[in-house]
CSV table of C-alpha atoms in Angstrom, one decimal:
chain,number,residue,atom,x,y,z
A,43,UNK,CA,121.4,-133.4,66.2
A,44,UNK,CA,121.2,-136.8,67.9
A,45,UNK,CA,117.9,-138.6,68.5
A,46,UNK,CA,116.4,-138.6,72.0
A,47,UNK,CA,117.8,-141.2,74.3
A,48,UNK,CA,120.4,-141.9,76.9
A,49,UNK,CA,124.1,-141.5,75.9
A,50,UNK,CA,127.5,-142.0,77.5
A,51,UNK,CA,129.9,-139.1,76.8
A,52,UNK,CA,133.6,-139.9,77.1
A,53,UNK,CA,136.3,-137.2,77.6
A,54,UNK,CA,139.7,-137.9,76.2
A,55,UNK,CA,143.1,-136.2,76.5
A,56,UNK,CA,145.9,-136.7,74.0
A,57,UNK,CA,149.2,-138.1,75.2
A,58,UNK,CA,152.7,-138.0,73.7
A,59,UNK,CA,154.1,-140.4,76.3
A,60,UNK,CA,155.5,-143.5,74.4
A,61,UNK,CA,154.6,-145.7,77.4
A,62,UNK,CA,150.8,-144.9,77.1
A,63,UNK,CA,148.3,-145.1,74.3
A,64,UNK,CA,147.8,-142.0,72.2
A,65,UNK,CA,144.5,-141.3,73.9
A,66,UNK,CA,143.7,-141.8,77.6
A,67,UNK,CA,140.0,-141.9,78.8
A,68,UNK,CA,140.0,-139.3,81.6
A,69,UNK,CA,136.3,-139.3,82.5
A,70,UNK,CA,132.8,-140.2,81.3
A,71,UNK,CA,129.2,-139.3,82.0
A,72,UNK,CA,125.7,-140.5,81.0
A,73,UNK,CA,123.4,-137.8,79.7
A,74,UNK,CA,119.7,-137.8,78.6
A,75,UNK,CA,118.6,-136.1,75.4
A,76,UNK,CA,115.0,-135.2,75.4
A,77,UNK,CA,112.8,-134.9,72.3
A,78,UNK,CA,111.2,-131.7,71.1
A,79,UNK,CA,108.7,-130.3,73.5
A,80,UNK,CA,109.6,-132.8,76.3
A,81,UNK,CA,109.9,-130.9,79.5
A,82,UNK,CA,108.6,-130.8,83.1
A,83,UNK,CA,104.9,-131.7,83.4
A,84,UNK,CA,102.6,-132.8,86.2
A,85,UNK,CA,101.0,-136.0,85.0
A,86,UNK,CA,98.9,-136.6,88.1
A,87,UNK,CA,98.1,-134.7,91.3
A,88,UNK,CA,96.1,-136.0,94.3
A,89,UNK,CA,95.2,-133.9,97.4
A,90,UNK,CA,93.4,-135.6,100.3
A,91,UNK,CA,92.7,-135.3,104.0
A,92,UNK,CA,93.5,-138.5,105.9
A,93,UNK,CA,90.6,-140.1,107.6
A,94,UNK,CA,89.7,-142.2,110.6
A,95,UNK,CA,86.5,-144.2,110.2
A,96,UNK,CA,85.4,-141.9,107.4
A,97,UNK,CA,85.9,-138.7,109.4
A,98,UNK,CA,88.4,-136.3,107.8
A,99,UNK,CA,91.4,-135.3,109.8
A,100,UNK,CA,93.1,-131.9,109.8
A,101,UNK,CA,96.1,-133.6,108.2
A,102,UNK,CA,96.7,-135.2,104.9
A,103,UNK,CA,98.8,-135.6,101.7
A,104,UNK,CA,99.7,-133.7,98.6
A,105,UNK,CA,101.1,-136.0,95.9
A,106,UNK,CA,102.4,-135.3,92.4
A,107,UNK,CA,103.6,-137.5,89.6
A,108,UNK,CA,105.8,-135.6,87.1
A,109,UNK,CA,107.6,-136.2,83.9
A,110,UNK,CA,111.0,-134.9,82.9
A,111,UNK,CA,114.7,-135.8,83.3
A,112,UNK,CA,115.6,-137.3,86.7
A,113,UNK,CA,116.8,-136.6,89.3
A,114,UNK,CA,114.2,-134.1,90.6
A,115,UNK,CA,114.2,-131.4,93.3
A,116,UNK,CA,110.9,-130.9,95.2
A,117,UNK,CA,110.0,-127.7,97.0
A,118,UNK,CA,107.0,-126.1,98.8
A,119,UNK,CA,106.0,-122.6,100.0
A,120,UNK,CA,102.9,-120.9,101.2
A,121,UNK,CA,101.0,-119.5,98.2
A,122,UNK,CA,100.6,-116.2,100.0
A,123,UNK,CA,104.4,-115.7,100.0
A,124,UNK,CA,104.9,-116.2,96.2
A,125,UNK,CA,105.9,-112.9,94.5
A,126,UNK,CA,106.7,-111.2,97.8
A,127,UNK,CA,110.4,-110.7,97.1
A,128,UNK,CA,112.6,-111.4,100.1
A,129,UNK,CA,109.9,-113.2,101.9
A,130,UNK,CA,109.6,-115.8,99.1
A,131,UNK,CA,111.7,-118.5,100.6
A,132,UNK,CA,111.0,-122.0,99.3
A,133,UNK,CA,111.5,-125.0,101.6
A,134,UNK,CA,113.6,-127.8,100.0
A,135,UNK,CA,111.6,-131.0,100.5
A,136,UNK,CA,113.9,-133.4,98.6
A,137,UNK,CA,117.0,-132.8,96.5
A,138,UNK,CA,118.3,-135.0,93.6
A,139,UNK,CA,115.4,-137.4,94.1
A,140,UNK,CA,115.4,-140.2,91.4
A,141,UNK,CA,111.7,-140.8,91.8
A,142,UNK,CA,109.2,-138.9,89.6
A,143,UNK,CA,106.6,-139.1,92.4
A,144,UNK,CA,106.7,-137.1,95.7
A,145,UNK,CA,104.4,-136.9,98.7
A,146,UNK,CA,104.1,-133.9,101.1
A,147,UNK,CA,102.5,-134.2,104.5
A,148,UNK,CA,100.2,-131.3,105.0
A,149,UNK,CA,99.9,-128.9,106.7
A,150,UNK,CA,103.5,-127.9,107.5
A,151,UNK,CA,104.3,-127.5,111.1
A,152,UNK,CA,102.5,-124.5,112.7
A,153,UNK,CA,100.2,-123.9,109.8
A,154,UNK,CA,96.4,-124.2,109.9
A,155,UNK,CA,94.8,-127.1,108.1
A,156,UNK,CA,93.3,-124.8,105.3
A,157,UNK,CA,96.6,-123.2,104.3
A,158,UNK,CA,97.1,-123.1,100.6
A,159,UNK,CA,100.6,-124.1,99.3
A,160,UNK,CA,102.5,-123.9,96.0
A,161,UNK,CA,104.4,-127.1,95.1
A,162,UNK,CA,107.4,-127.0,92.8
A,163,UNK,CA,109.3,-129.6,90.9
A,164,UNK,CA,112.7,-129.0,89.1
A,165,UNK,CA,114.2,-131.7,86.8
A,166,UNK,CA,117.8,-132.3,85.9
A,167,UNK,CA,117.6,-129.9,83.0
A,168,UNK,CA,116.5,-127.1,85.3
A,169,UNK,CA,112.9,-127.1,84.0
A,170,UNK,CA,110.5,-126.0,86.7
A,171,UNK,CA,106.7,-126.5,87.1
A,172,UNK,CA,104.4,-125.5,90.0
A,173,UNK,CA,100.9,-126.4,91.2
A,174,UNK,CA,98.7,-125.4,94.1
A,175,UNK,CA,97.4,-127.6,97.0
A,176,UNK,CA,95.3,-127.2,100.1
A,177,UNK,CA,93.7,-130.1,102.0
A,178,UNK,CA,90.3,-131.3,100.9
A,179,UNK,CA,88.5,-134.7,100.9
A,180,UNK,CA,89.7,-137.2,98.4
A,181,UNK,CA,88.0,-136.6,95.0
A,182,UNK,CA,85.5,-139.5,94.2
A,183,UNK,CA,86.8,-142.4,92.2
A,184,UNK,CA,86.2,-141.6,88.5
A,185,UNK,CA,85.1,-144.4,86.1
A,186,UNK,CA,86.7,-143.9,82.7
A,187,UNK,CA,84.9,-146.7,80.9
A,188,UNK,CA,82.2,-145.2,78.8
A,189,UNK,CA,79.7,-148.0,78.0
A,190,UNK,CA,78.4,-151.4,79.1
A,191,UNK,CA,79.8,-154.5,77.3
A,192,UNK,CA,78.4,-156.5,74.5
A,193,UNK,CA,78.5,-160.2,74.0
A,194,UNK,CA,81.8,-161.4,72.4
A,195,UNK,CA,83.5,-158.0,72.6
A,196,UNK,CA,87.2,-158.7,73.1
A,197,UNK,CA,89.1,-157.7,76.3
A,198,UNK,CA,86.4,-155.4,77.7
A,199,UNK,CA,88.0,-153.3,80.5
A,200,UNK,CA,86.8,-151.4,83.4
A,201,UNK,CA,89.1,-148.5,84.3
A,202,UNK,CA,89.2,-146.3,87.4
A,203,UNK,CA,91.2,-143.0,86.8
A,204,UNK,CA,94.4,-143.5,88.7
A,205,UNK,CA,95.4,-141.3,91.7
A,206,UNK,CA,98.9,-140.0,92.1
A,207,UNK,CA,101.3,-141.8,94.4
A,208,UNK,CA,101.2,-145.2,95.9
A,209,UNK,CA,97.5,-145.9,95.9
A,210,UNK,CA,96.5,-149.6,96.1
A,211,UNK,CA,93.7,-151.0,94.0
A,212,UNK,CA,91.8,-154.3,94.4
A,213,UNK,CA,88.9,-155.5,92.4
A,214,UNK,CA,86.3,-158.1,93.5
A,215,UNK,CA,83.0,-159.3,92.2
A,216,UNK,CA,80.1,-159.0,94.6
A,217,UNK,CA,79.1,-160.7,96.8
A,218,UNK,CA,82.5,-162.4,97.0
A,219,UNK,CA,84.7,-159.9,98.9
A,220,UNK,CA,87.7,-162.2,99.3
A,221,UNK,CA,88.7,-163.2,95.7
A,222,UNK,CA,90.9,-160.6,94.2
A,223,UNK,CA,90.5,-160.2,90.4
A,224,UNK,CA,93.0,-157.4,89.8
A,225,UNK,CA,95.4,-155.2,91.7
A,226,UNK,CA,95.6,-152.5,89.0
A,227,UNK,CA,93.3,-149.6,88.4
A,228,UNK,CA,91.9,-151.7,85.5
A,229,UNK,CA,89.9,-154.9,85.4
A,230,UNK,CA,90.1,-156.7,82.0
A,231,UNK,CA,87.8,-159.5,80.9
A,232,UNK,CA,90.3,-161.4,78.8
A,233,UNK,CA,89.0,-162.8,75.5
A,234,UNK,CA,85.3,-162.6,74.3
A,235,UNK,CA,82.9,-161.2,76.8
A,236,UNK,CA,80.2,-163.7,78.0
A,237,UNK,CA,77.0,-163.3,80.0
A,238,UNK,CA,78.7,-165.1,82.9
A,239,UNK,CA,80.8,-161.9,83.5
A,240,UNK,CA,77.7,-159.8,84.2
A,241,UNK,CA,77.4,-158.5,87.7
A,242,UNK,CA,78.5,-155.8,90.1
A,243,UNK,CA,82.3,-155.3,90.5
A,244,UNK,CA,83.9,-153.3,93.3
A,245,UNK,CA,87.2,-151.5,93.2
A,246,UNK,CA,88.8,-150.8,96.6
A,247,UNK,CA,91.2,-147.8,96.5
A,248,UNK,CA,93.4,-147.0,99.4
A,249,UNK,CA,96.4,-144.9,100.4
A,250,UNK,CA,97.8,-147.0,103.3
A,251,UNK,CA,97.6,-145.2,106.7
A,252,UNK,CA,95.6,-142.3,105.2
A,253,UNK,CA,92.3,-142.9,103.3
A,254,UNK,CA,90.2,-145.6,101.7
A,255,UNK,CA,87.4,-145.5,99.1
A,256,UNK,CA,85.6,-148.0,96.9
A,257,UNK,CA,83.5,-147.8,93.8
A,258,UNK,CA,80.9,-150.2,92.5
A,259,UNK,CA,80.2,-150.7,88.8
A,260,UNK,CA,77.4,-152.9,87.4
A,261,UNK,CA,77.9,-154.4,83.9
A,262,UNK,CA,75.2,-156.2,82.0
A,263,UNK,CA,75.6,-157.4,78.4
A,264,UNK,CA,71.8,-157.2,78.0
A,265,UNK,CA,72.3,-153.4,78.0
A,266,UNK,CA,74.9,-153.7,75.2
A,267,UNK,CA,76.5,-150.3,74.5
A,268,UNK,CA,74.5,-148.3,77.0
A,269,UNK,CA,76.3,-145.3,78.3
A,270,UNK,CA,77.3,-145.8,82.0
A,271,UNK,CA,75.5,-143.3,84.1
A,272,UNK,CA,76.8,-140.0,85.2
A,273,UNK,CA,75.5,-139.2,88.7
A,274,UNK,CA,75.7,-135.7,90.0
A,275,UNK,CA,74.9,-133.3,87.2
A,276,UNK,CA,74.9,-129.9,89.0
A,277,UNK,CA,75.5,-128.6,92.5
A,278,UNK,CA,75.0,-124.8,93.1
A,279,UNK,CA,73.7,-122.4,95.7
A,280,UNK,CA,72.7,-118.8,96.5
A,281,UNK,CA,72.6,-116.7,99.7
A,282,UNK,CA,69.9,-114.2,100.5
A,283,UNK,CA,68.4,-112.8,103.7
A,284,UNK,CA,70.5,-114.9,106.1
A,285,UNK,CA,69.6,-118.1,104.3
A,286,UNK,CA,71.4,-120.3,101.8
A,287,UNK,CA,69.5,-122.2,99.1
A,288,UNK,CA,71.3,-125.2,97.8
A,289,UNK,CA,70.3,-127.0,94.6
A,290,UNK,CA,71.5,-130.1,92.8
A,291,UNK,CA,70.5,-132.4,89.9
A,292,UNK,CA,71.2,-136.1,89.6
A,293,UNK,CA,70.6,-138.6,86.8
A,294,UNK,CA,70.0,-142.3,87.2
A,295,UNK,CA,70.1,-142.6,91.0
A,296,UNK,CA,70.0,-146.4,91.1
A,297,UNK,CA,72.2,-147.4,93.9
A,298,UNK,CA,72.0,-144.1,95.8
A,299,UNK,CA,70.3,-144.1,99.2
A,300,UNK,CA,70.5,-140.5,100.4
A,301,UNK,CA,72.3,-137.2,100.4
A,302,UNK,CA,73.8,-135.4,103.4
A,303,UNK,CA,74.3,-131.6,103.1
A,304,UNK,CA,77.5,-130.5,104.9
A,305,UNK,CA,78.5,-126.9,105.9
A,306,UNK,CA,81.8,-125.3,107.0
A,307,UNK,CA,82.9,-121.7,107.6
A,308,UNK,CA,86.6,-122.4,107.0
A,309,UNK,CA,86.6,-124.8,104.1
A,310,UNK,CA,87.4,-127.8,106.3
A,311,UNK,CA,85.8,-129.5,109.3
A,312,UNK,CA,82.4,-129.9,107.6
A,313,UNK,CA,79.3,-130.7,109.7
A,314,UNK,CA,76.1,-132.3,108.6
A,315,UNK,CA,73.1,-129.9,108.5
A,316,UNK,CA,70.5,-131.9,106.6
A,317,UNK,CA,69.7,-135.3,105.1
A,318,UNK,CA,67.6,-136.0,102.0
A,319,UNK,CA,66.4,-139.4,100.8
A,320,UNK,CA,67.1,-140.1,97.1
A,321,UNK,CA,64.0,-140.2,94.9
A,322,UNK,CA,65.3,-143.1,92.7
A,323,UNK,CA,63.0,-142.3,89.8
A,324,UNK,CA,64.7,-144.6,87.3
A,325,UNK,CA,66.8,-142.7,84.8
A,326,UNK,CA,65.0,-139.4,85.2
A,327,UNK,CA,66.8,-136.2,86.2
A,328,UNK,CA,66.0,-135.6,89.8
A,329,UNK,CA,66.0,-132.1,91.3
A,330,UNK,CA,66.7,-131.2,95.0
A,331,UNK,CA,66.5,-128.0,97.0
A,332,UNK,CA,67.6,-127.5,100.6
A,333,UNK,CA,67.5,-124.3,102.6
A,334,UNK,CA,69.9,-123.5,105.4
A,335,UNK,CA,68.9,-120.9,108.0
A,336,UNK,CA,72.1,-118.9,108.9
A,337,UNK,CA,70.5,-116.2,111.0
A,338,UNK,CA,72.3,-117.4,114.1
A,339,UNK,CA,75.7,-117.8,112.4
A,340,UNK,CA,78.1,-114.9,111.8
A,341,UNK,CA,80.6,-115.5,109.0
A,342,UNK,CA,81.5,-113.7,105.8
A,343,UNK,CA,81.6,-116.9,103.8
A,344,UNK,CA,80.1,-120.4,103.9
A,345,UNK,CA,81.2,-123.6,102.2
A,346,UNK,CA,78.9,-126.5,101.3
A,347,UNK,CA,79.3,-130.0,99.9
A,348,UNK,CA,77.2,-133.1,99.4
A,349,UNK,CA,77.9,-136.5,100.8
A,350,UNK,CA,76.3,-139.0,98.4
A,351,UNK,CA,75.5,-142.2,100.2
A,352,UNK,CA,75.0,-145.4,98.3
A,353,UNK,CA,72.7,-148.2,99.3
A,354,UNK,CA,75.7,-150.5,100.0
A,355,UNK,CA,76.9,-148.0,102.6
A,356,UNK,CA,79.7,-146.5,100.5
A,357,UNK,CA,79.8,-142.7,99.8
A,358,UNK,CA,81.3,-140.0,97.7
A,359,UNK,CA,81.7,-136.3,98.1
A,360,UNK,CA,80.7,-133.6,95.7
A,361,UNK,CA,82.8,-130.6,94.9
A,362,UNK,CA,82.7,-127.7,97.4
A,363,UNK,CA,80.8,-124.5,96.7
A,364,UNK,CA,81.5,-121.2,98.4
A,365,UNK,CA,78.8,-118.6,99.3
A,366,UNK,CA,79.6,-115.1,100.5
A,367,UNK,CA,77.2,-113.5,103.0
A,368,UNK,CA,78.2,-110.1,102.0
A,369,UNK,CA,80.2,-108.5,99.2
A,370,UNK,CA,80.1,-106.2,96.2
A,371,UNK,CA,77.6,-106.7,93.5
A,372,UNK,CA,80.0,-105.6,90.8
A,373,UNK,CA,83.0,-107.5,92.0
A,374,UNK,CA,82.5,-111.3,91.5
A,375,UNK,CA,85.0,-113.9,92.5
A,376,UNK,CA,86.0,-117.2,90.8
A,377,UNK,CA,87.3,-120.2,92.6
A,378,UNK,CA,89.4,-122.2,92.7
A,379,UNK,CA,91.9,-119.6,91.4
A,380,UNK,CA,94.4,-120.5,90.1
A,381,UNK,CA,92.6,-123.6,88.7
A,382,UNK,CA,94.3,-126.8,87.5
A,383,UNK,CA,91.5,-129.3,86.9
A,384,UNK,CA,87.8,-129.2,86.8
A,385,UNK,CA,85.3,-126.3,86.2
A,386,UNK,CA,85.6,-123.0,88.1
A,387,UNK,CA,82.7,-121.4,90.0
A,388,UNK,CA,81.6,-117.8,89.6
A,389,UNK,CA,80.3,-116.2,92.8
A,390,UNK,CA,78.6,-112.7,93.0
A,391,UNK,CA,75.7,-110.9,94.6
A,392,UNK,CA,72.5,-109.9,92.8
A,393,UNK,CA,69.6,-107.8,94.0
A,394,UNK,CA,67.1,-109.6,91.7
A,395,UNK,CA,66.2,-112.8,90.0
A,396,UNK,CA,67.4,-112.6,86.3
A,397,UNK,CA,68.7,-114.4,83.3
A,398,UNK,CA,72.1,-113.5,82.0
A,399,UNK,CA,75.3,-114.6,80.3
A,400,UNK,CA,78.9,-115.2,81.3
A,401,UNK,CA,81.6,-114.6,78.6
A,402,UNK,CA,85.1,-116.1,78.9
A,403,UNK,CA,87.9,-114.1,77.2
A,404,UNK,CA,91.6,-114.8,76.9
A,405,UNK,CA,94.1,-112.1,77.7
A,406,UNK,CA,94.2,-111.0,74.1
A,407,UNK,CA,90.5,-110.2,74.3
A,408,UNK,CA,89.4,-113.2,72.2
A,409,UNK,CA,86.0,-114.5,73.1
A,410,UNK,CA,86.3,-118.2,74.1
A,411,UNK,CA,82.8,-119.1,75.0
A,412,UNK,CA,79.4,-117.6,76.1
A,413,UNK,CA,77.3,-119.4,78.8
A,414,UNK,CA,73.7,-118.7,79.6
A,415,UNK,CA,73.0,-118.5,83.4
A,416,UNK,CA,70.1,-118.0,85.8
A,417,UNK,CA,70.7,-115.5,88.6
A,418,UNK,CA,68.9,-115.5,91.9
A,419,UNK,CA,68.5,-112.7,94.3
A,420,UNK,CA,71.4,-112.8,96.9
A,421,UNK,CA,74.8,-114.5,96.6
A,422,UNK,CA,75.1,-116.9,93.6
A,423,UNK,CA,77.6,-119.7,93.1
A,424,UNK,CA,77.4,-120.8,89.5
A,425,UNK,CA,79.6,-123.6,88.0
A,426,UNK,CA,81.0,-122.5,84.6
A,427,UNK,CA,80.7,-125.6,82.5
A,428,UNK,CA,83.6,-126.4,80.2
A,429,UNK,CA,86.2,-124.1,81.9
A,430,UNK,CA,88.0,-127.2,83.2
A,431,UNK,CA,89.0,-127.9,79.5
A,432,UNK,CA,90.6,-124.6,78.9
A,433,UNK,CA,94.3,-124.6,78.0
A,434,UNK,CA,96.8,-123.0,80.5
A,435,UNK,CA,96.7,-119.2,80.6
A,436,UNK,CA,94.9,-116.2,82.0
A,437,UNK,CA,91.3,-115.4,81.4
A,438,UNK,CA,88.5,-113.1,82.3
A,439,UNK,CA,84.9,-114.1,83.2
A,440,UNK,CA,82.3,-111.3,82.6
A,441,UNK,CA,78.7,-111.7,83.7
A,442,UNK,CA,75.9,-109.5,82.4
A,443,UNK,CA,72.2,-109.6,83.5
A,444,UNK,CA,71.2,-106.4,81.7
A,445,UNK,CA,71.0,-104.3,84.9
A,446,UNK,CA,74.2,-105.7,86.4
A,447,UNK,CA,77.7,-106.5,85.1
A,448,UNK,CA,80.9,-107.6,86.7
A,449,UNK,CA,84.3,-109.1,85.8
A,450,UNK,CA,86.9,-111.4,87.4
A,451,UNK,CA,90.2,-112.7,86.3
A,452,UNK,CA,91.4,-116.3,86.8
A,453,UNK,CA,94.4,-118.4,85.9
A,454,UNK,CA,94.3,-121.9,84.5
A,455,UNK,CA,97.4,-124.1,84.9
């Protein structure tokens, strides 16, 4: 019943030899005692394609930061081999590693770039935790600061959500690109905030030799307490009669120049198919619709994403949506599945436009939430808001439009 901490344990043997002390230290070891509920956990995970001049490569990185008792053992396997018995052979990537962070280079030799892998970490106590990874563009930098500063507020801080691994951060105040203000994922204005601090700040984020991004944030004490804008509100799509219809909503487009719609048939190697100039109607919600004629392209599934281009030349990617060109009306799919972070998307075919609901149940049949949806004729890809906040476990998503009903299971890590 000792308190959590690091302890040295000494092993003694008694001795009756008159030339030696009564007890001789034979050996010792240092052990870590963890508190209740402390076990293996993945604190951060970052998956990214590496890039050259902004163009994604078919290679990249999977990085995890874990907690637990060091040293750690890191392993990897193709997800398709998990649960296959004798074929489930894990590759040892690093054994007895003292670091709580590990980076895999993906894909493994001989595998295509869109291979999905399962990563596993084991700590000194034998606790194991797994997560999934397949290459995709680096997720956009996420500003965690909620509102603009007020005059005299103490130690106002801008915070970019950290990425896993050895990412480098550098803050500057535009237009001066040379004076570094911070090399952390945070920039703190020490002491009382003054109007002299107003302006646009840029955080450069890079994983050396792989990928670079930056994010601009404008702060203005004249807008004291105003919620910093959320940009992309919704990105969804539907497939019907050899055509995909893509829709997105955006709030407060100040700083956005245009959108590029990109398509892929494998989930990587996206190509630009259309460009749309941003409306920039102040703080209004702006709606966009783009149609993609697929009559000359044969594929069972299509992937789409938005490249959001800022006026300063920087850009960010949206999440990827998946549209099936054929499939069963009664058998929807959800993706990503399993899911670790972010909302899942429900995809299914419908033969009419309709309003409906999606109900999420846990494996005990308990209703978790009910979502109202609008269904379009053809294949639908509908983000299910709030599912990214579900606790770990197995769930079912059931849609119902009155004339049509379907159900799919998914796992949340």
